[in-house]
mmCIF file of C-alpha atoms and ligand atoms in Angstrom:
data_model
loop_
_atom_site.group_PDB
_atom_site.id
_atom_site.type_symbol
_atom_site.label_atom_id
_atom_site.label_comp_id
_atom_site.label_asym_id
_atom_site.label_seq_id
_atom_site.Cartn_x
_atom_site.Cartn_y
_atom_site.Cartn_z
ATOM 1 C CA MET A 1049 17.727 115.799 76.034
ATOM 2 C CA ASP A 1050 16.021 116.782 72.822
ATOM 3 C CA VAL A 1051 13.212 119.072 73.993
ATOM 4 C CA ARG A 1052 11.166 118.357 70.879
ATOM 5 C CA SER A 1053 10.903 114.726 71.900
ATOM 6 C CA ALA A 1054 9.296 115.668 75.201
ATOM 7 C CA GLU A 1055 5.952 116.275 73.483
ATOM 8 C CA SER A 1056 3.280 113.596 73.737
ATOM 9 C CA LEU A 1057 1.230 112.167 70.898
ATOM 10 C CA SER A 1058 -1.958 113.925 69.813
ATOM 11 C CA TYR A 1059 -4.740 112.679 67.602
ATOM 12 C CA PRO A 1060 -6.419 115.328 65.437
ATOM 13 C CA PHE A 1061 -8.937 112.834 63.958
ATOM 14 C CA PRO A 1062 -10.212 110.676 66.838
ATOM 15 C CA ASP A 1063 -13.338 109.524 64.947
ATOM 16 C CA THR A 1064 -12.526 106.627 62.655
ATOM 17 C CA PRO A 1065 -14.298 106.282 59.293
ATOM 18 C CA ALA A 1066 -16.884 103.469 59.165
ATOM 19 C CA PRO A 1067 -16.440 100.889 56.394
ATOM 20 C CA GLY A 1068 -17.407 102.525 53.089
ATOM 21 C CA GLU A 1069 -17.042 106.055 54.469
ATOM 22 C CA VAL A 1070 -14.220 108.565 54.260
ATOM 23 C CA VAL A 1071 -12.718 111.178 56.589
ATOM 24 C CA GLU A 1072 -10.807 114.109 55.106
ATOM 25 C CA VAL A 1073 -7.494 114.437 56.996
ATOM 26 C CA ALA A 1074 -6.057 117.245 54.827
ATOM 27 C CA PRO A 1075 -7.534 119.100 51.836
ATOM 28 C CA GLY A 1076 -7.926 116.415 49.184
ATOM 29 C CA ILE A 1077 -6.601 113.551 51.301
ATOM 30 C CA LEU A 1078 -9.184 111.011 52.419
ATOM 31 C CA TRP A 1079 -8.763 108.353 55.095
ATOM 32 C CA ILE A 1080 -10.479 104.983 54.657
ATOM 33 C CA ARG A 1081 -10.517 101.998 56.995
ATOM 34 C CA MET A 1082 -10.840 98.430 55.789
ATOM 35 C CA PRO A 1083 -11.647 95.603 58.201
ATOM 36 C CA LEU A 1084 -9.137 92.786 58.783
ATOM 37 C CA PRO A 1085 -10.036 89.328 60.106
ATOM 38 C CA PHE A 1086 -7.316 89.485 62.773
ATOM 39 C CA ARG A 1087 -6.830 90.795 66.299
ATOM 40 C CA LEU A 1088 -5.502 93.935 64.571
ATOM 41 C CA ASN A 1089 -8.881 94.398 62.956
ATOM 42 C CA HIS A 1090 -8.372 97.168 60.417
ATOM 43 C CA VAL A 1091 -5.934 98.701 57.961
ATOM 44 C CA ASN A 1092 -5.843 102.354 56.903
ATOM 45 C CA ILE A 1093 -5.894 103.377 53.256
ATOM 46 C CA TYR A 1094 -5.493 106.915 51.947
ATOM 47 C CA LEU A 1095 -6.859 108.531 48.815
ATOM 48 C CA ILE A 1096 -4.915 111.475 47.454
ATOM 49 C CA ASP A 1097 -6.465 114.053 45.112
ATOM 50 C CA ASP A 1098 -4.781 113.320 41.775
ATOM 51 C CA GLY A 1099 -6.403 116.024 39.642
ATOM 52 C CA GLU A 1100 -8.974 114.117 37.638
ATOM 53 C CA GLY A 1101 -9.490 111.512 40.352
ATOM 54 C CA TRP A 1102 -7.991 109.775 43.347
ATOM 55 C CA ALA A 1103 -4.651 108.057 43.775
ATOM 56 C CA ILE A 1104 -4.851 105.163 46.260
ATOM 57 C CA PHE A 1105 -2.186 104.419 48.870
ATOM 58 C CA ASP A 1106 -2.511 100.717 49.831
ATOM 59 C CA ALA A 1107 -5.220 98.281 48.828
ATOM 60 C CA GLY A 1108 -6.471 96.233 51.803
ATOM 61 C CA ILE A 1109 -6.532 92.482 52.248
ATOM 62 C CA GLY A 1110 -7.708 90.257 49.389
ATOM 63 C CA ASN A 1111 -11.158 89.126 50.505
ATOM 64 C CA ASP A 1112 -14.793 89.608 49.421
ATOM 65 C CA ASN A 1113 -15.556 92.035 52.243
ATOM 66 C CA THR A 1114 -12.824 94.462 51.174
ATOM 67 C CA ARG A 1115 -13.887 94.122 47.510
ATOM 68 C CA ALA A 1116 -17.465 95.005 48.478
ATOM 69 C CA ILE A 1117 -16.294 98.070 50.412
ATOM 70 C CA TRP A 1118 -14.272 99.301 47.425
ATOM 71 C CA GLU A 1119 -17.400 98.947 45.260
ATOM 72 C CA THR A 1120 -19.417 100.873 47.875
ATOM 73 C CA LEU A 1121 -16.801 103.630 47.935
ATOM 74 C CA ALA A 1122 -16.660 103.850 44.147
ATOM 75 C CA ALA A 1123 -20.454 104.129 43.936
ATOM 76 C CA GLY A 1124 -20.784 106.391 46.980
ATOM 77 C CA PRO A 1125 -18.283 108.845 48.437
ATOM 78 C CA LEU A 1126 -16.049 108.740 45.329
ATOM 79 C CA ALA A 1127 -18.815 108.744 42.723
ATOM 80 C CA GLY A 1128 -18.101 110.981 39.801
ATOM 81 C CA ARG A 1129 -14.345 110.850 40.222
ATOM 82 C CA ARG A 1130 -12.345 107.944 38.953
ATOM 83 C CA LEU A 1131 -9.452 106.175 40.607
ATOM 84 C CA THR A 1132 -6.186 107.069 38.882
ATOM 85 C CA ARG A 1133 -3.437 104.823 40.248
ATOM 86 C CA LEU A 1134 -2.543 102.485 43.084
ATOM 87 C CA ILE A 1135 0.590 102.912 45.181
ATOM 88 C CA VAL A 1136 1.455 99.980 47.471
ATOM 89 C CA SER A 1137 3.697 100.477 50.499
ATOM 90 C CA HIS A 1138 4.831 96.903 51.165
ATOM 91 C CA TYR A 1139 4.065 93.294 50.402
ATOM 92 C CA HIS A 1140 2.154 92.321 53.554
ATOM 93 C CA PRO A 1141 -1.315 90.971 52.724
ATOM 94 C CA ASP A 1142 -3.220 93.717 54.556
ATOM 95 C CA HIS A 1143 -1.601 96.297 52.239
ATOM 96 C CA ILE A 1144 -1.045 94.532 48.907
ATOM 97 C CA GLY A 1145 -3.765 91.885 49.157
ATOM 98 C CA LEU A 1146 -6.324 93.445 46.855
ATOM 99 C CA ALA A 1147 -3.848 95.318 44.633
ATOM 100 C CA GLY A 1148 -4.123 92.924 41.689
ATOM 101 C CA TRP A 1149 -7.922 92.997 41.788
ATOM 102 C CA LEU A 1150 -8.118 96.796 42.194
ATOM 103 C CA ALA A 1151 -5.697 97.365 39.313
ATOM 104 C CA GLN A 1152 -7.797 95.204 37.038
ATOM 105 C CA ARG A 1153 -11.241 96.325 38.233
ATOM 106 C CA PHE A 1154 -10.487 100.048 37.905
ATOM 107 C CA ASP A 1155 -7.773 99.832 35.231
ATOM 108 C CA LEU A 1156 -5.096 101.345 37.486
ATOM 109 C CA PRO A 1157 -1.359 101.551 37.008
ATOM 110 C CA LEU A 1158 0.412 99.968 39.945
ATOM 111 C CA GLN A 1159 3.335 101.751 41.644
ATOM 112 C CA MET A 1160 5.498 99.999 44.224
ATOM 113 C CA SER A 1161 9.063 99.067 45.050
ATOM 114 C CA GLN A 1162 10.744 96.318 43.077
ATOM 115 C CA THR A 1163 11.273 94.390 46.323
ATOM 116 C CA CYS A 1164 7.565 94.548 47.072
ATOM 117 C CA PHE A 1165 6.588 93.377 43.576
ATOM 118 C CA LEU A 1166 9.135 90.576 43.434
ATOM 119 C CA GLY A 1167 8.522 89.513 47.046
ATOM 120 C CA CYS A 1168 4.831 89.046 46.374
ATOM 121 C CA ILE A 1169 5.370 87.336 43.007
ATOM 122 C CA ASN A 1170 7.980 85.028 44.527
ATOM 123 C CA ILE A 1171 5.552 83.583 47.057
ATOM 124 C CA SER A 1172 2.907 83.031 44.388
ATOM 125 C CA LEU A 1173 5.393 81.303 42.068
ATOM 126 C CA SER A 1174 6.557 78.798 44.685
ATOM 127 C CA PRO A 1175 4.257 78.753 47.705
ATOM 128 C CA GLY A 1176 5.768 75.495 48.947
ATOM 129 C CA ALA A 1177 9.299 76.896 49.078
ATOM 130 C CA LEU A 1178 9.058 77.839 52.766
ATOM 131 C CA ASP A 1179 8.507 74.162 53.486
ATOM 132 C CA ALA A 1180 12.012 73.206 52.306
ATOM 133 C CA GLN A 1181 14.318 71.326 54.651
ATOM 134 C CA PRO A 1182 16.913 74.121 55.068
ATOM 135 C CA TYR A 1183 14.124 76.370 56.362
ATOM 136 C CA ARG A 1184 12.847 73.692 58.755
ATOM 137 C CA ASP A 1185 16.393 73.159 60.022
ATOM 138 C CA PHE A 1186 16.750 76.874 60.742
ATOM 139 C CA TYR A 1187 13.845 76.852 63.204
ATOM 140 C CA LEU A 1188 14.810 73.545 64.816
ATOM 141 C CA ARG A 1189 18.429 74.697 65.173
ATOM 142 C CA ASN A 1190 17.189 77.746 67.050
ATOM 143 C CA GLY A 1191 15.316 75.574 69.528
ATOM 144 C CA LEU A 1192 11.767 75.821 68.173
ATOM 145 C CA ASP A 1193 9.586 72.720 68.707
ATOM 146 C CA ALA A 1194 8.462 70.559 65.775
ATOM 147 C CA LYS A 1195 4.804 71.676 65.886
ATOM 148 C CA THR A 1196 5.546 75.386 65.675
ATOM 149 C CA THR A 1197 8.198 74.711 63.036
ATOM 150 C CA ALA A 1198 5.600 72.941 60.888
ATOM 151 C CA ILE A 1199 3.276 75.964 61.102
ATOM 152 C CA VAL A 1200 5.955 78.541 60.370
ATOM 153 C CA THR A 1201 7.289 76.672 57.365
ATOM 154 C CA THR A 1202 3.915 76.502 55.615
ATOM 155 C CA GLN A 1203 3.014 80.183 55.891
ATOM 156 C CA GLY A 1204 3.412 80.777 52.150
ATOM 157 C CA HIS A 1205 0.088 79.063 51.466
ATOM 158 C CA GLY A 1206 -1.698 81.257 53.986
ATOM 159 C CA TYR A 1207 -0.315 84.392 52.318
ATOM 160 C CA LEU A 1208 -1.786 83.466 48.953
ATOM 161 C CA LYS A 1209 -5.272 83.117 50.435
ATOM 162 C CA MET A 1210 -5.112 86.824 51.324
ATOM 163 C CA VAL A 1211 -3.477 88.185 48.154
ATOM 164 C CA THR A 1212 -4.929 88.494 44.648
ATOM 165 C CA ALA A 1213 -2.567 87.862 41.727
ATOM 166 C CA LEU A 1214 -0.546 90.896 40.650
ATOM 167 C CA PRO A 1215 -0.528 91.972 37.003
ATOM 168 C CA PRO A 1216 2.600 91.040 35.022
ATOM 169 C CA THR A 1217 3.870 94.631 34.907
ATOM 170 C CA PHE A 1218 4.209 97.463 37.410
ATOM 171 C CA ASN A 1219 5.778 100.910 37.685
ATOM 172 C CA ARG A 1220 8.805 100.820 39.938
ATOM 173 C CA ILE A 1221 9.337 103.664 42.415
ATOM 174 C CA VAL A 1222 12.376 104.009 44.671
ATOM 175 C CA ALA A 1223 13.488 106.144 47.601
ATOM 176 C CA GLY A 1224 14.605 109.535 46.323
ATOM 177 C CA ASP A 1225 11.940 109.684 43.609
ATOM 178 C CA THR A 1226 9.472 112.552 43.560
ATOM 179 C CA LEU A 1227 5.834 111.705 42.894
ATOM 180 C CA HIS A 1228 3.526 114.399 41.541
ATOM 181 C CA ILE A 1229 0.034 113.604 42.743
ATOM 182 C CA GLY A 1230 -2.516 116.260 41.836
ATOM 183 C CA GLY A 1231 -1.030 119.581 42.887
ATOM 184 C CA ARG A 1232 1.258 118.035 45.475
ATOM 185 C CA THR A 1233 4.742 116.642 45.328
ATOM 186 C CA PHE A 1234 5.679 113.755 47.573
ATOM 187 C CA ALA A 1235 9.178 112.533 48.326
ATOM 188 C CA VAL A 1236 9.372 108.745 48.166
ATOM 189 C CA LEU A 1237 11.097 107.360 51.283
ATOM 190 C CA SER A 1238 11.918 103.772 52.101
ATOM 191 C CA GLY A 1239 12.501 102.067 55.399
ATOM 192 C CA ASP A 1240 13.508 98.521 56.205
ATOM 193 C CA GLY A 1241 12.991 96.343 59.248
ATOM 194 C CA HIS A 1242 9.235 95.742 59.202
ATOM 195 C CA ALA A 1243 9.216 94.794 55.522
ATOM 196 C CA PRO A 1244 12.037 95.015 52.996
ATOM 197 C CA GLU A 1245 12.058 98.332 51.136
ATOM 198 C CA GLN A 1246 8.759 99.526 52.554
ATOM 199 C CA LEU A 1247 7.794 102.750 50.771
ATOM 200 C CA MET A 1248 6.477 105.848 52.495
ATOM 201 C CA LEU A 1249 5.455 109.240 51.071
ATOM 202 C CA TYR A 1250 6.300 112.644 52.499
ATOM 203 C CA CYS A 1251 4.805 115.964 51.382
ATOM 204 C CA ALA A 1252 7.228 118.549 52.825
ATOM 205 C CA PRO A 1253 5.252 121.778 52.236
ATOM 206 C CA GLU A 1254 2.311 120.410 54.235
ATOM 207 C CA LYS A 1255 4.303 118.105 56.539
ATOM 208 C CA LEU A 1256 2.165 115.089 55.653
ATOM 209 C CA PHE A 1257 3.752 111.674 56.134
ATOM 210 C CA LEU A 1258 2.166 108.508 54.793
ATOM 211 C CA ALA A 1259 4.103 106.168 57.056
ATOM 212 C CA ALA A 1260 2.589 102.759 56.173
ATOM 213 C CA ASP A 1261 3.566 100.373 59.015
ATOM 214 C CA GLN A 1262 6.926 101.928 59.866
ATOM 215 C CA VAL A 1263 5.635 104.123 62.690
ATOM 216 C CA LEU A 1264 2.304 103.312 64.348
ATOM 217 C CA ALA A 1265 0.836 105.258 67.266
ATOM 218 C CA LYS A 1266 0.484 102.427 69.785
ATOM 219 C CA ILE A 1267 1.717 99.195 68.232
ATOM 220 C CA SER A 1268 5.342 98.247 67.820
ATOM 221 C CA PRO A 1269 5.504 97.060 64.178
ATOM 222 C CA ASN A 1270 6.588 93.451 63.791
ATOM 223 C CA VAL A 1271 10.331 93.165 63.147
ATOM 224 C CA SER A 1272 11.301 89.571 62.419
ATOM 225 C CA VAL A 1273 14.110 87.386 61.126
ATOM 226 C CA TRP A 1274 12.876 84.850 58.568
ATOM 227 C CA ALA A 1275 14.462 81.566 57.552
ATOM 228 C CA VAL A 1276 15.388 82.781 54.075
ATOM 229 C CA ASP A 1277 17.856 85.268 55.601
ATOM 230 C CA PRO A 1278 18.814 83.635 58.915
ATOM 231 C CA LEU A 1279 21.625 86.078 59.779
ATOM 232 C CA GLY A 1280 19.609 89.110 58.703
ATOM 233 C CA ASP A 1281 19.462 92.216 60.880
ATOM 234 C CA PRO A 1282 15.975 93.666 60.433
ATOM 235 C CA LEU A 1283 16.078 95.307 63.865
ATOM 236 C CA GLY A 1284 19.292 97.159 63.051
ATOM 237 C CA LEU A 1285 17.699 98.331 59.802
ATOM 238 C CA TYR A 1286 14.519 99.334 61.594
ATOM 239 C CA LEU A 1287 16.361 101.380 64.228
ATOM 240 C CA ARG A 1288 18.370 103.037 61.465
ATOM 241 C CA SER A 1289 15.138 103.953 59.674
ATOM 242 C CA LEU A 1290 13.598 105.439 62.824
ATOM 243 C CA ALA A 1291 16.713 107.536 63.401
ATOM 244 C CA THR A 1292 16.561 108.762 59.792
ATOM 245 C CA LEU A 1293 12.896 109.718 60.089
ATOM 246 C CA ARG A 1294 13.602 111.632 63.296
ATOM 247 C CA ARG A 1295 16.509 113.404 61.627
ATOM 248 C CA ASP A 1296 14.781 114.262 58.347
ATOM 249 C CA LEU A 1297 11.137 114.925 59.195
ATOM 250 C CA PRO A 1298 9.931 117.784 61.406
ATOM 251 C CA THR A 1299 8.365 117.044 64.739
ATOM 252 C CA ASP A 1300 5.030 118.643 63.794
ATOM 253 C CA THR A 1301 4.503 116.216 60.910
ATOM 254 C CA LEU A 1302 1.033 114.687 60.574
ATOM 255 C CA VAL A 1303 1.629 110.925 60.527
ATOM 256 C CA LEU A 1304 -0.889 109.041 58.385
ATOM 257 C CA ALA A 1305 -0.087 105.480 59.414
ATOM 258 C CA GLY A 1306 -1.209 102.099 58.133
ATOM 259 C CA HIS A 1307 -3.049 101.205 61.343
ATOM 260 C CA GLN A 1308 -4.676 103.058 64.242
ATOM 261 C CA LEU A 1309 -5.196 106.832 64.325
ATOM 262 C CA PRO A 1310 -3.360 109.587 62.440
ATOM 263 C CA PHE A 1311 -1.170 111.423 64.930
ATOM 264 C CA TYR A 1312 1.266 114.199 65.712
ATOM 265 C CA GLY A 1313 4.364 113.285 67.693
ATOM 266 C CA LEU A 1314 6.615 111.481 65.207
ATOM 267 C CA HIS A 1315 9.816 112.161 67.135
ATOM 268 C CA THR A 1316 8.298 111.048 70.433
ATOM 269 C CA ARG A 1317 6.898 107.874 68.912
ATOM 270 C CA ALA A 1318 10.149 107.005 67.124
ATOM 271 C CA GLY A 1319 11.948 107.508 70.439
ATOM 272 C CA GLU A 1320 9.470 105.251 72.247
ATOM 273 C CA LEU A 1321 9.947 102.513 69.650
ATOM 274 C CA ILE A 1322 13.724 102.739 69.918
ATOM 275 C CA ALA A 1323 13.482 102.547 73.734
ATOM 276 C CA HIS A 1324 11.067 99.605 73.501
ATOM 277 C CA HIS A 1325 13.552 97.582 71.456
ATOM 278 C CA GLU A 1326 16.475 98.580 73.664
ATOM 279 C CA HIS A 1327 14.518 97.381 76.701
ATOM 280 C CA ARG A 1328 14.000 93.997 75.031
ATOM 281 C CA CYS A 1329 17.690 93.844 74.137
ATOM 282 C CA ALA A 1330 18.593 94.473 77.783
ATOM 283 C CA LEU A 1331 16.274 91.665 78.981
ATOM 284 C CA ILE A 1332 17.808 89.204 76.500
ATOM 285 C CA GLU A 1333 21.330 90.263 77.429
ATOM 286 C CA GLU A 1334 20.546 89.728 81.111
ATOM 287 C CA ALA A 1335 19.123 86.239 80.461
ATOM 288 C CA CYS A 1336 22.186 85.236 78.416
ATOM 289 C CA ARG A 1337 24.535 86.389 81.167
ATOM 290 C CA THR A 1338 23.622 83.463 83.419
ATOM 291 C CA ALA A 1339 23.476 80.589 80.873
ATOM 292 C CA PRO A 1340 23.589 79.952 77.117
ATOM 293 C CA ARG A 1341 20.092 80.280 75.615
ATOM 294 C CA SER A 1342 18.566 79.365 72.284
ATOM 295 C CA ALA A 1343 16.341 81.921 70.553
ATOM 296 C CA ALA A 1344 13.323 79.790 71.529
ATOM 297 C CA ASP A 1345 14.507 79.752 75.189
ATOM 298 C CA LEU A 1346 14.451 83.549 75.127
ATOM 299 C CA VAL A 1347 10.821 83.906 74.042
ATOM 300 C CA PRO A 1348 9.420 83.799 77.631
ATOM 301 C CA VAL A 1349 11.990 86.415 78.640
ATOM 302 C CA ILE A 1350 10.163 88.871 76.365
ATOM 303 C CA PHE A 1351 6.641 87.453 76.092
ATOM 304 C CA HIS A 1352 5.110 86.553 79.453
ATOM 305 C CA HIS A 1353 1.672 85.287 78.425
ATOM 306 C CA PRO A 1354 0.987 81.831 76.920
ATOM 307 C CA LEU A 1355 1.377 81.823 73.127
ATOM 308 C CA ASP A 1356 -0.417 79.660 70.583
ATOM 309 C CA PRO A 1357 1.796 78.250 67.788
ATOM 310 C CA HIS A 1358 1.055 81.198 65.472
ATOM 311 C CA GLN A 1359 1.871 83.775 68.131
ATOM 312 C CA MET A 1360 4.916 81.701 69.058
ATOM 313 C CA SER A 1361 6.208 81.810 65.486
ATOM 314 C CA PHE A 1362 6.051 85.619 65.448
ATOM 315 C CA ALA A 1363 7.431 85.924 68.985
ATOM 316 C CA PHE A 1364 10.343 83.650 68.082
ATOM 317 C CA SER A 1365 11.135 85.607 64.916
ATOM 318 C CA GLU A 1366 11.035 88.886 66.863
ATOM 319 C CA VAL A 1367 13.350 87.537 69.547
ATOM 320 C CA LEU A 1368 15.787 86.370 66.891
ATOM 321 C CA ALA A 1369 15.754 89.880 65.383
ATOM 322 C CA HIS A 1370 17.015 91.212 68.716
ATOM 323 C CA VAL A 1371 19.609 88.418 68.980
ATOM 324 C CA ASN A 1372 20.987 88.988 65.473
ATOM 325 C CA TYR A 1373 21.149 92.725 66.107
ATOM 326 C CA MET A 1374 23.060 92.285 69.356
ATOM 327 C CA VAL A 1375 25.431 89.751 67.791
ATOM 328 C CA ARG A 1376 26.317 92.362 65.159
ATOM 329 C CA GLU A 1377 26.764 94.936 67.897
ATOM 330 C CA GLY A 1378 29.141 92.607 69.779
ATOM 331 C CA ARG A 1379 26.783 92.334 72.756
ATOM 332 C CA LEU A 1380 26.092 88.589 72.262
ATOM 333 C CA LEU A 1381 27.983 85.613 70.827
ATOM 334 C CA TRP A 1382 26.844 82.343 69.291
ATOM 335 C CA THR A 1383 28.271 79.257 71.019
ATOM 336 C CA HIS A 1384 29.088 76.013 69.224
ATOM 337 C CA PRO A 1385 25.773 74.132 68.735
ATOM 338 C CA GLU A 1386 25.080 71.315 71.199
ATOM 339 C CA ASN A 1387 22.647 68.535 70.267
ATOM 340 C CA GLY A 1388 21.937 70.468 67.088
ATOM 341 C CA ILE A 1389 20.738 73.601 68.917
ATOM 342 C CA ALA A 1390 22.522 76.946 68.624
ATOM 343 C CA ARG A 1391 22.742 79.038 71.785
ATOM 344 C CA ILE A 1392 23.773 82.572 72.618
ATOM 345 C CA VAL A 1393 25.856 83.969 75.481
ATOM 346 C CA THR A 1394 27.212 87.339 76.516
ATOM 347 C CA PRO A 1395 30.898 87.848 75.612
HETATM 348 ZN ZN1 ZN B 1447 3.118 95.353 57.435
HETATM 349 ZN ZN1 ZN B 1448 -0.041 96.504 58.162
#
């Protein structure tokens, strides 16, 4: 056993910043919290001393409340120092939502991955695309009922309500790049699984890791298969990313994550997340040993409480991530569809 992974998580900053306030988590690195109108009710944003002002890591969701808090911050805790640039970790609305507005309001260059930029633009160019028949068929073929299928296939419109339009140009950054922010250098890392090409920043001399949603202290980040890439293996990519982070980053790294508290214990947490997914894989494998199951059949194997259609759509997509992963690993097989529904068995 790796003795370093025996440590437990610790939280050096247990007091969360109130909306419009900042907490300094390292010299010249400020932590901000923006409210979210969901059960997960906040997102973390970090400001990094960039010499003449502050670089921003993630924007918050695109709504009036978050706009007002940015104005409060600019007039209050940040007064006298301008904002210099905006770096966006991934295209989920809680992170990229206000990026277009912030870039325009404060005249900021926008730095993100090409996947993030194009992913966001793609939804805004054709919000109805998710409604197409091949996407509907994907959910129905995997055993999802018609009502949930209707909700899942119209999610593109919901996304646009939470995201302001991006500017026509951006500054692409990729894994392996080095970003000079103020006096610091950050390695740009990317990790898949939660979102394609999610970017993270690592400052080696100070062991500071801006992890976005890849590693959170207490939540298992959503890892889902979507209809556009029905055979995709986001869970395999996610597990690979966790293994890479454990290999490359030291155990006493301060993790500045996209939600919940900053923490120490990266190796422990990565190990817990890997074990969590392996446990789910084992439950699915066990259920498929006795009879062929569709992905929808397997949802109650993993999720024991009643789910509304929205929760069901995420639960289903998570289950399918485990199925696709295990099919690639040779632990499960697809059977020939019966009555239009695809089912999985153990070999
Ligand atoms: Zn996310
Ligand atoms: Zn998030």
